[in-house]
mmCIF file of C-alpha atoms in Angstrom:
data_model
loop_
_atom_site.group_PDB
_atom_site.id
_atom_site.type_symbol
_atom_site.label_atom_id
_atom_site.label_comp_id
_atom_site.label_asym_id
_atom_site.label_seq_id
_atom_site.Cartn_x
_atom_site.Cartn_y
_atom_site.Cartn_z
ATOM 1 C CA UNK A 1 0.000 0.000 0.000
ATOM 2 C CA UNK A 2 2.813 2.582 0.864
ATOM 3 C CA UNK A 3 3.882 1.653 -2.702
ATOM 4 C CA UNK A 4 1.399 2.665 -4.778
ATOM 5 C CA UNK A 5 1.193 5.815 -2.499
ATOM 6 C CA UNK A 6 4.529 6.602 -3.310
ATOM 7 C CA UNK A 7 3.856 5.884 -6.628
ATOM 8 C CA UNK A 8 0.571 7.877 -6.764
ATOM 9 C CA UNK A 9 2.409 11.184 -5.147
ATOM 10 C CA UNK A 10 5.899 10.629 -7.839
ATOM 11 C CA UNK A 11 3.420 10.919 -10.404
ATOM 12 C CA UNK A 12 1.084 13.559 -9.940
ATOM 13 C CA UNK A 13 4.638 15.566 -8.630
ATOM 14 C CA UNK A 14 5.681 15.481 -12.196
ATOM 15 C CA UNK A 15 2.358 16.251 -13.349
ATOM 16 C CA UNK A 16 2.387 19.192 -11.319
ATOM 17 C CA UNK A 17 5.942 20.119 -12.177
ATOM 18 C CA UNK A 18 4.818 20.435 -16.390
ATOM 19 C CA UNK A 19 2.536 22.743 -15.487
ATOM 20 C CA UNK A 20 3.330 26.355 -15.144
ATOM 21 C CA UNK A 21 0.852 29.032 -14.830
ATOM 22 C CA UNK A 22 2.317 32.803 -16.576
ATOM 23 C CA UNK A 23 -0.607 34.720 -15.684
ATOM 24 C CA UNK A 24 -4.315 35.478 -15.199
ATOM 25 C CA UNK A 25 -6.212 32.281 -17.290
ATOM 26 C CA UNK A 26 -3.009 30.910 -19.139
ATOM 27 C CA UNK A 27 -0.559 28.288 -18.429
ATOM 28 C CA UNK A 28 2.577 27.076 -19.892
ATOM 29 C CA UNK A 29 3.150 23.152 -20.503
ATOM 30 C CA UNK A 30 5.670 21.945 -21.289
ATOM 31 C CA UNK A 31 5.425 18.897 -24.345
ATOM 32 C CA UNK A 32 7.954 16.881 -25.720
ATOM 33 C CA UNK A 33 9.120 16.941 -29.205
ATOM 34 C CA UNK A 34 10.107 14.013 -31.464
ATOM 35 C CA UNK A 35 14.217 14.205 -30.665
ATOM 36 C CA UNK A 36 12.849 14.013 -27.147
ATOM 37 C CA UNK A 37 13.170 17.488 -25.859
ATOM 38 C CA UNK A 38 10.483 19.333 -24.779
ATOM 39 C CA UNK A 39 8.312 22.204 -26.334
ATOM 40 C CA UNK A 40 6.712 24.670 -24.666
ATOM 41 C CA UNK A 41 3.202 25.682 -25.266
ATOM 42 C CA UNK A 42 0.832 28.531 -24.008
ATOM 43 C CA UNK A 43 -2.772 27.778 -23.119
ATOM 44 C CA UNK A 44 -5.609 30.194 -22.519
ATOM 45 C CA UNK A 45 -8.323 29.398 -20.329
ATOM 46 C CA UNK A 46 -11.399 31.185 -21.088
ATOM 47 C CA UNK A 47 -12.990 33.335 -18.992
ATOM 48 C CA UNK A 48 -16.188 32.812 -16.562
ATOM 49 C CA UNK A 49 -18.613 36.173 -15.189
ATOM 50 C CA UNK A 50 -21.539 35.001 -13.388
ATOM 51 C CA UNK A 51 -23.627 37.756 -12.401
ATOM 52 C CA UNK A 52 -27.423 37.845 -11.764
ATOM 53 C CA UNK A 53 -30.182 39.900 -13.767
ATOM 54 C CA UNK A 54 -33.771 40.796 -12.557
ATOM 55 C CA UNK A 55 -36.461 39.458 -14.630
ATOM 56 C CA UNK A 56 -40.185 39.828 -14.366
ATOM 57 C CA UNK A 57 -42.621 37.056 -13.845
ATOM 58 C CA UNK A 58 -46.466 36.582 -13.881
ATOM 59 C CA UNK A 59 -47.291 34.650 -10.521
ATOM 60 C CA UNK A 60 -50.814 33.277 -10.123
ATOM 61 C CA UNK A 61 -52.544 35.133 -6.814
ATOM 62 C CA UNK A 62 -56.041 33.357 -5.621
ATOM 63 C CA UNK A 63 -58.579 35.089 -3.157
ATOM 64 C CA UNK A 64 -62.060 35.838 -2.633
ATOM 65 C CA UNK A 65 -64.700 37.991 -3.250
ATOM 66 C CA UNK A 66 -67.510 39.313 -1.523
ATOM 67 C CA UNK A 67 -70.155 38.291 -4.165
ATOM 68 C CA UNK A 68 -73.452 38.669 -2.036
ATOM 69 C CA UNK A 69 -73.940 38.775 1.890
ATOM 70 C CA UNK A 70 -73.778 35.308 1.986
ATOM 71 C CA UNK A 71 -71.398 34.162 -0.481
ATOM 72 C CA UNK A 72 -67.282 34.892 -0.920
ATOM 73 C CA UNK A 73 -66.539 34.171 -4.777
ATOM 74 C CA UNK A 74 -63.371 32.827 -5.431
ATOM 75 C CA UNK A 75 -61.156 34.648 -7.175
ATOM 76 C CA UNK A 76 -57.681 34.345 -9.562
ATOM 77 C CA UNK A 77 -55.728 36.276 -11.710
ATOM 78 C CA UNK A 78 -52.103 36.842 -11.819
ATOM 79 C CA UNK A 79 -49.635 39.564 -10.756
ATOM 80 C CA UNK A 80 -45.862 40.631 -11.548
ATOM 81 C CA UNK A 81 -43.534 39.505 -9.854
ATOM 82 C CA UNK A 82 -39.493 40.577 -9.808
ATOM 83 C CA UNK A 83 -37.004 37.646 -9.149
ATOM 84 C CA UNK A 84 -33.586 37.741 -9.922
ATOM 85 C CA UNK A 85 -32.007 35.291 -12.438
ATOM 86 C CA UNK A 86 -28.167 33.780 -12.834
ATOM 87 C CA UNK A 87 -26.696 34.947 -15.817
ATOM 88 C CA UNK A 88 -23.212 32.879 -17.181
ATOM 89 C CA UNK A 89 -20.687 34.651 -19.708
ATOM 90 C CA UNK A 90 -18.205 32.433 -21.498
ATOM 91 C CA UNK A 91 -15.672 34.215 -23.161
ATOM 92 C CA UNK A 92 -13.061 31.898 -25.556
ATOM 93 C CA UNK A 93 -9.556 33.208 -25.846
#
């Protein structure tokens, strides 16, 4: 069992060691070439903004209505309602 942990943490060290990150979304990794050297390439990462918007809504309201002295008359309609909504932007490099 120690094995494969030792294993486990020699290869996701040099997985980690490829990888080098040169700024705000981008990271360098390093490949190798055919006369087994290596090449390094730049990767963007696109970009995520999650924000949220307000949207309107018709929401169903039920109630009653005095229809005589006697009798309350149901009643139902709607009315607009303000909710707010996730909103996503994906932007590709």
């Amino acid at each position: 069992m120690r094995q494969f942990a030792l294993i486990l943490s020699v290869a996701a060290a040099t997985t980690l060691a490829a990888c080098q990150k040169t700024g705000e979304g981008e990271f360098q990794v390093k490949t190798p070439d055919i006369d087994v050297s290596t090449d390094t390439t730049t990767i963007r990462t696109p970009s995520v903004d999650v924000g949220t918007k307000v949207d309107t809504i018709n929401t169903p309201v039920v109630g009653t209505t005095k229809d005589t002295l006697i009798i309350d008359r149901p009643t139902a309609g709607t009315k607009q309602t303000e909710v707010k909504v996730p909103t996503v932007d994906v932007k590709r490099p």
